[in-house]
Amino acid sequence: MPKTEDELYAFLADLGITVSTTRHPPLFTVADSQALRGTIAGAHTKNLFLKDKKDNFFLVTVDEDAEVDLKQIHHLIGAASRVSFGKPEMLMELLGVVPGAVTVFGLINDTQGRVKTVLDAALMENDIVNGHPLTNEATSSIRSADLLRFIEATGHEPVILKVAA
């Protein structure tokens, strides 16, 4: 079973990481998020769950306004071929979330370390980064340095690259 939102918060607390969370109606797209955001400070993310032809999986996290060239990104992220979006079944199996709730916090569910994590360099220049806490009915704000600690604590090695145009 995938971890719950409460289990995510407990994991973060065990690491000494605090987040602030804002509840809202379900958000499925960046446009939904922008329309209902309100006053949540920090960078807001767009998350791309990608796979190559050899079934290597990637979670690419960029600023919500970033443009990513999906025809060329495979050269940057070390994919074996061009990438496509991963199927919803694999998204649930690996990150424990559904389409519309893809989040870097889903790495807590990838206990086998099958998902390579790529963070856009421009996104990581922000002090605060926002993401869904395993549900698209809330947004959690975390310091970028704490986000890196979280990712490492899940057994992943975050790769910071300039992937956005």
PDB file of C-alpha atoms in Angstrom:
ATOM      1  CA  MET A   1       0.000   0.000   0.000  1.00  0.00           C
ATOM      2  CA  PRO A   2       1.256   3.500  -0.771  1.00  0.00           C
ATOM      3  CA  LYS A   3       2.074   5.761   2.143  1.00  0.00           C
ATOM      4  CA  THR A   4      -0.602   8.154   3.320  1.00  0.00           C
ATOM      5  CA  GLU A   5      -0.321  11.888   3.685  1.00  0.00           C
ATOM      6  CA  ASP A   6      -0.012  11.450   7.469  1.00  0.00           C
ATOM      7  CA  GLU A   7       2.792   8.910   7.012  1.00  0.00           C
ATOM      8  CA  LEU A   8       4.584  11.407   4.769  1.00  0.00           C
ATOM      9  CA  TYR A   9       4.336  14.094   7.461  1.00  0.00           C
ATOM     10  CA  ALA A  10       5.613  11.652  10.094  1.00  0.00           C
ATOM     11  CA  PHE A  11       8.572  10.751   7.838  1.00  0.00           C
ATOM     12  CA  LEU A  12       9.373  14.438   7.383  1.00  0.00           C
ATOM     13  CA  ALA A  13       9.034  15.090  11.127  1.00  0.00           C
ATOM     14  CA  ASP A  14      11.436  12.215  11.870  1.00  0.00           C
ATOM     15  CA  LEU A  15      13.950  14.011   9.634  1.00  0.00           C
ATOM     16  CA  GLY A  16      13.374  17.264  11.543  1.00  0.00           C
ATOM     17  CA  ILE A  17      11.743  18.815   8.485  1.00  0.00           C
ATOM     18  CA  THR A  18       8.720  21.049   8.893  1.00  0.00           C
ATOM     19  CA  VAL A  19       6.312  21.845   6.101  1.00  0.00           C
ATOM     20  CA  SER A  20       3.271  24.064   5.989  1.00  0.00           C
ATOM     21  CA  THR A  21       0.247  22.682   4.216  1.00  0.00           C
ATOM     22  CA  THR A  22      -2.731  24.434   2.660  1.00  0.00           C
ATOM     23  CA  ARG A  23      -5.933  22.487   1.909  1.00  0.00           C
ATOM     24  CA  HIS A  24      -7.903  23.202  -1.273  1.00  0.00           C
ATOM     25  CA  PRO A  25     -10.273  21.524  -3.735  1.00  0.00           C
ATOM     26  CA  PRO A  26      -8.622  18.865  -5.928  1.00  0.00           C
ATOM     27  CA  LEU A  27      -6.263  20.349  -8.504  1.00  0.00           C
ATOM     28  CA  PHE A  28      -5.487  18.343 -11.620  1.00  0.00           C
ATOM     29  CA  THR A  29      -3.499  20.765 -13.765  1.00  0.00           C
ATOM     30  CA  VAL A  30      -1.147  23.692 -13.396  1.00  0.00           C
ATOM     31  CA  ALA A  31      -3.972  25.925 -14.661  1.00  0.00           C
ATOM     32  CA  ASP A  32      -6.270  24.661 -11.861  1.00  0.00           C
ATOM     33  CA  SER A  33      -3.497  25.306  -9.383  1.00  0.00           C
ATOM     34  CA  GLN A  34      -2.882  28.841 -10.605  1.00  0.00           C
ATOM     35  CA  ALA A  35      -6.601  29.665 -10.455  1.00  0.00           C
ATOM     36  CA  LEU A  36      -7.010  28.488  -6.855  1.00  0.00           C
ATOM     37  CA  ARG A  37      -3.613  29.206  -5.391  1.00  0.00           C
ATOM     38  CA  GLY A  38      -4.305  32.206  -3.197  1.00  0.00           C
ATOM     39  CA  THR A  39      -1.300  33.258  -1.175  1.00  0.00           C
ATOM     40  CA  ILE A  40       0.967  30.221  -1.024  1.00  0.00           C
ATOM     41  CA  ALA A  41       4.497  31.622  -1.200  1.00  0.00           C
ATOM     42  CA  GLY A  42       7.367  29.961  -3.027  1.00  0.00           C
ATOM     43  CA  ALA A  43       7.882  28.122  -6.292  1.00  0.00           C
ATOM     44  CA  HIS A  44       5.074  25.923  -7.538  1.00  0.00           C
ATOM     45  CA  THR A  45       5.967  22.733  -9.327  1.00  0.00           C
ATOM     46  CA  LYS A  46       5.082  20.781 -12.419  1.00  0.00           C
ATOM     47  CA  ASN A  47       6.050  17.105 -12.247  1.00  0.00           C
ATOM     48  CA  LEU A  48       6.640  14.894 -15.258  1.00  0.00           C
ATOM     49  CA  PHE A  49       6.589  11.119 -14.769  1.00  0.00           C
ATOM     50  CA  LEU A  50       8.510   9.793 -17.752  1.00  0.00           C
ATOM     51  CA  LYS A  51       9.806   6.475 -19.063  1.00  0.00           C
ATOM     52  CA  ASP A  52      12.153   5.419 -21.812  1.00  0.00           C
ATOM     53  CA  LYS A  53      11.972   2.359 -24.062  1.00  0.00           C
ATOM     54  CA  LYS A  54      14.001   0.276 -21.568  1.00  0.00           C
ATOM     55  CA  ASP A  55      11.444   0.939 -18.796  1.00  0.00           C
ATOM     56  CA  ASN A  56      13.695   3.354 -16.936  1.00  0.00           C
ATOM     57  CA  PHE A  57      11.513   5.813 -15.043  1.00  0.00           C
ATOM     58  CA  PHE A  58      12.165   9.474 -14.331  1.00  0.00           C
ATOM     59  CA  LEU A  59      10.467  12.088 -12.192  1.00  0.00           C
ATOM     60  CA  VAL A  60      11.328  15.512 -13.549  1.00  0.00           C
ATOM     61  CA  THR A  61      10.286  18.403 -11.298  1.00  0.00           C
ATOM     62  CA  VAL A  62      10.328  21.931 -12.726  1.00  0.00           C
ATOM     63  CA  ASP A  63       8.729  25.285 -11.999  1.00  0.00           C
ATOM     64  CA  GLU A  64       5.071  25.360 -13.043  1.00  0.00           C
ATOM     65  CA  ASP A  65       5.826  27.874 -15.820  1.00  0.00           C
ATOM     66  CA  ALA A  66       8.845  26.017 -17.177  1.00  0.00           C
ATOM     67  CA  GLU A  67       8.815  24.726 -20.730  1.00  0.00           C
ATOM     68  CA  VAL A  68      10.357  21.303 -21.208  1.00  0.00           C
ATOM     69  CA  ASP A  69      11.288  19.927 -24.625  1.00  0.00           C
ATOM     70  CA  LEU A  70      10.094  16.324 -24.352  1.00  0.00           C
ATOM     71  CA  LYS A  71      11.720  15.496 -27.692  1.00  0.00           C
ATOM     72  CA  GLN A  72      15.172  16.432 -26.365  1.00  0.00           C
ATOM     73  CA  ILE A  73      15.042  15.908 -22.585  1.00  0.00           C
ATOM     74  CA  HIS A  74      16.260  12.308 -22.884  1.00  0.00           C
ATOM     75  CA  HIS A  75      19.714  13.644 -23.781  1.00  0.00           C
ATOM     76  CA  LEU A  76      19.833  15.618 -20.535  1.00  0.00           C
ATOM     77  CA  ILE A  77      18.437  13.095 -18.058  1.00  0.00           C
ATOM     78  CA  GLY A  78      20.341  10.016 -19.209  1.00  0.00           C
ATOM     79  CA  ALA A  79      17.427   8.139 -20.732  1.00  0.00           C
ATOM     80  CA  ALA A  80      18.172   5.230 -23.079  1.00  0.00           C
ATOM     81  CA  SER A  81      15.816   6.651 -25.719  1.00  0.00           C
ATOM     82  CA  ARG A  82      13.217   9.322 -26.233  1.00  0.00           C
ATOM     83  CA  VAL A  83      10.795   9.445 -23.331  1.00  0.00           C
ATOM     84  CA  SER A  84       7.048   9.279 -23.030  1.00  0.00           C
ATOM     85  CA  PHE A  85       4.729   9.747 -20.090  1.00  0.00           C
ATOM     86  CA  GLY A  86       4.599   6.766 -17.767  1.00  0.00           C
ATOM     87  CA  LYS A  87       1.306   4.884 -17.577  1.00  0.00           C
ATOM     88  CA  PRO A  88      -1.029   5.566 -14.628  1.00  0.00           C
ATOM     89  CA  GLU A  89      -0.553   1.984 -13.385  1.00  0.00           C
ATOM     90  CA  MET A  90       3.222   2.490 -13.089  1.00  0.00           C
ATOM     91  CA  LEU A  91       2.720   5.901 -11.528  1.00  0.00           C
ATOM     92  CA  MET A  92       0.634   4.260  -8.803  1.00  0.00           C
ATOM     93  CA  GLU A  93       3.002   1.288  -8.441  1.00  0.00           C
ATOM     94  CA  LEU A  94       6.167   3.385  -8.164  1.00  0.00           C
ATOM     95  CA  LEU A  95       5.090   6.709  -6.635  1.00  0.00           C
ATOM     96  CA  GLY A  96       1.758   5.782  -5.052  1.00  0.00           C
ATOM     97  CA  VAL A  97      -0.167   8.607  -6.700  1.00  0.00           C
ATOM     98  CA  VAL A  98      -2.657   9.087  -9.531  1.00  0.00           C
ATOM     99  CA  PRO A  99      -2.376  11.390 -12.559  1.00  0.00           C
ATOM    100  CA  GLY A 100      -3.076  14.939 -11.410  1.00  0.00           C
ATOM    101  CA  ALA A 101      -1.338  14.321  -8.086  1.00  0.00           C
ATOM    102  CA  VAL A 102       2.197  13.617  -9.344  1.00  0.00           C
ATOM    103  CA  THR A 103       4.635  14.969  -6.793  1.00  0.00           C
ATOM    104  CA  VAL A 104       8.237  14.746  -5.694  1.00  0.00           C
ATOM    105  CA  PHE A 105       6.855  13.594  -2.332  1.00  0.00           C
ATOM    106  CA  GLY A 106       5.793  10.376  -4.094  1.00  0.00           C
ATOM    107  CA  LEU A 107       9.425   9.240  -3.898  1.00  0.00           C
ATOM    108  CA  ILE A 108       8.604   8.034  -0.381  1.00  0.00           C
ATOM    109  CA  ASN A 109       6.748   5.170  -2.089  1.00  0.00           C
ATOM    110  CA  ASP A 110       9.563   4.186  -4.484  1.00  0.00           C
ATOM    111  CA  THR A 111      11.252   1.872  -2.008  1.00  0.00           C
ATOM    112  CA  GLN A 112      13.082   0.003  -4.810  1.00  0.00           C
ATOM    113  CA  GLY A 113      14.704   3.212  -6.100  1.00  0.00           C
ATOM    114  CA  ARG A 114      13.434   2.668  -9.639  1.00  0.00           C
ATOM    115  CA  VAL A 115      12.665   6.336 -10.335  1.00  0.00           C
ATOM    116  CA  LYS A 116      15.523   8.677 -11.221  1.00  0.00           C
ATOM    117  CA  THR A 117      14.847  12.083  -9.724  1.00  0.00           C
ATOM    118  CA  VAL A 118      15.670  15.207 -11.721  1.00  0.00           C
ATOM    119  CA  LEU A 119      15.112  18.684 -10.298  1.00  0.00           C
ATOM    120  CA  ASP A 120      15.376  21.710 -12.551  1.00  0.00           C
ATOM    121  CA  ALA A 121      18.241  23.974 -11.484  1.00  0.00           C
ATOM    122  CA  ALA A 122      16.102  27.131 -11.753  1.00  0.00           C
ATOM    123  CA  LEU A 123      13.458  25.620  -9.469  1.00  0.00           C
ATOM    124  CA  MET A 124      16.045  24.817  -6.819  1.00  0.00           C
ATOM    125  CA  GLU A 125      17.190  28.443  -6.700  1.00  0.00           C
ATOM    126  CA  ASN A 126      13.985  29.164  -4.746  1.00  0.00           C
ATOM    127  CA  ASP A 127      14.054  29.032  -0.956  1.00  0.00           C
ATOM    128  CA  ILE A 128      10.577  27.450  -0.792  1.00  0.00           C
ATOM    129  CA  VAL A 129       9.225  24.763  -3.132  1.00  0.00           C
ATOM    130  CA  ASN A 130       5.595  23.610  -3.149  1.00  0.00           C
ATOM    131  CA  GLY A 131       4.185  20.218  -4.016  1.00  0.00           C
ATOM    132  CA  HIS A 132       1.205  17.991  -3.385  1.00  0.00           C
ATOM    133  CA  PRO A 133       1.613  15.848  -0.240  1.00  0.00           C
ATOM    134  CA  LEU A 134       0.509  12.616  -2.027  1.00  0.00           C
ATOM    135  CA  THR A 135      -2.919  14.150  -2.664  1.00  0.00           C
ATOM    136  CA  ASN A 136      -3.993  16.914  -5.026  1.00  0.00           C
ATOM    137  CA  GLU A 137      -6.291  18.281  -2.315  1.00  0.00           C
ATOM    138  CA  ALA A 138      -3.435  20.046  -0.528  1.00  0.00           C
ATOM    139  CA  THR A 139      -0.171  21.857  -1.203  1.00  0.00           C
ATOM    140  CA  SER A 140       2.820  21.554   1.110  1.00  0.00           C
ATOM    141  CA  SER A 141       5.601  24.125   1.247  1.00  0.00           C
ATOM    142  CA  ILE A 142       9.132  22.918   2.017  1.00  0.00           C
ATOM    143  CA  ARG A 143      12.530  24.617   2.031  1.00  0.00           C
ATOM    144  CA  SER A 144      14.527  23.573  -1.029  1.00  0.00           C
ATOM    145  CA  ALA A 145      17.414  22.330   1.151  1.00  0.00           C
ATOM    146  CA  ASP A 146      14.943  20.212   3.137  1.00  0.00           C
ATOM    147  CA  LEU A 147      13.477  18.868  -0.094  1.00  0.00           C
ATOM    148  CA  LEU A 148      16.935  17.582  -1.029  1.00  0.00           C
ATOM    149  CA  ARG A 149      17.293  15.977   2.432  1.00  0.00           C
ATOM    150  CA  PHE A 150      13.879  14.334   2.014  1.00  0.00           C
ATOM    151  CA  ILE A 151      14.783  12.931  -1.403  1.00  0.00           C
ATOM    152  CA  GLU A 152      18.080  11.545  -0.113  1.00  0.00           C
ATOM    153  CA  ALA A 153      16.314  10.021   2.915  1.00  0.00           C
ATOM    154  CA  THR A 154      14.037   8.096   0.524  1.00  0.00           C
ATOM    155  CA  GLY A 155      17.144   6.471  -0.974  1.00  0.00           C
ATOM    156  CA  HIS A 156      17.193   8.591  -4.133  1.00  0.00           C
ATOM    157  CA  GLU A 157      19.988  10.767  -5.389  1.00  0.00           C
ATOM    158  CA  PRO A 158      18.524  14.045  -6.608  1.00  0.00           C
ATOM    159  CA  VAL A 159      20.072  15.247  -9.847  1.00  0.00           C
ATOM    160  CA  ILE A 160      19.898  18.997 -10.338  1.00  0.00           C
ATOM    161  CA  LEU A 161      20.031  19.952 -14.019  1.00  0.00           C
ATOM    162  CA  LYS A 162      18.936  22.762 -16.271  1.00  0.00           C
ATOM    163  CA  VAL A 163      16.079  20.953 -18.027  1.00  0.00           C
ATOM    164  CA  ALA A 164      13.690  23.841 -18.629  1.00  0.00           C
ATOM    165  CA  ALA A 165      14.030  25.967 -21.751  1.00  0.00           C
TER     166      ALA A 165
END
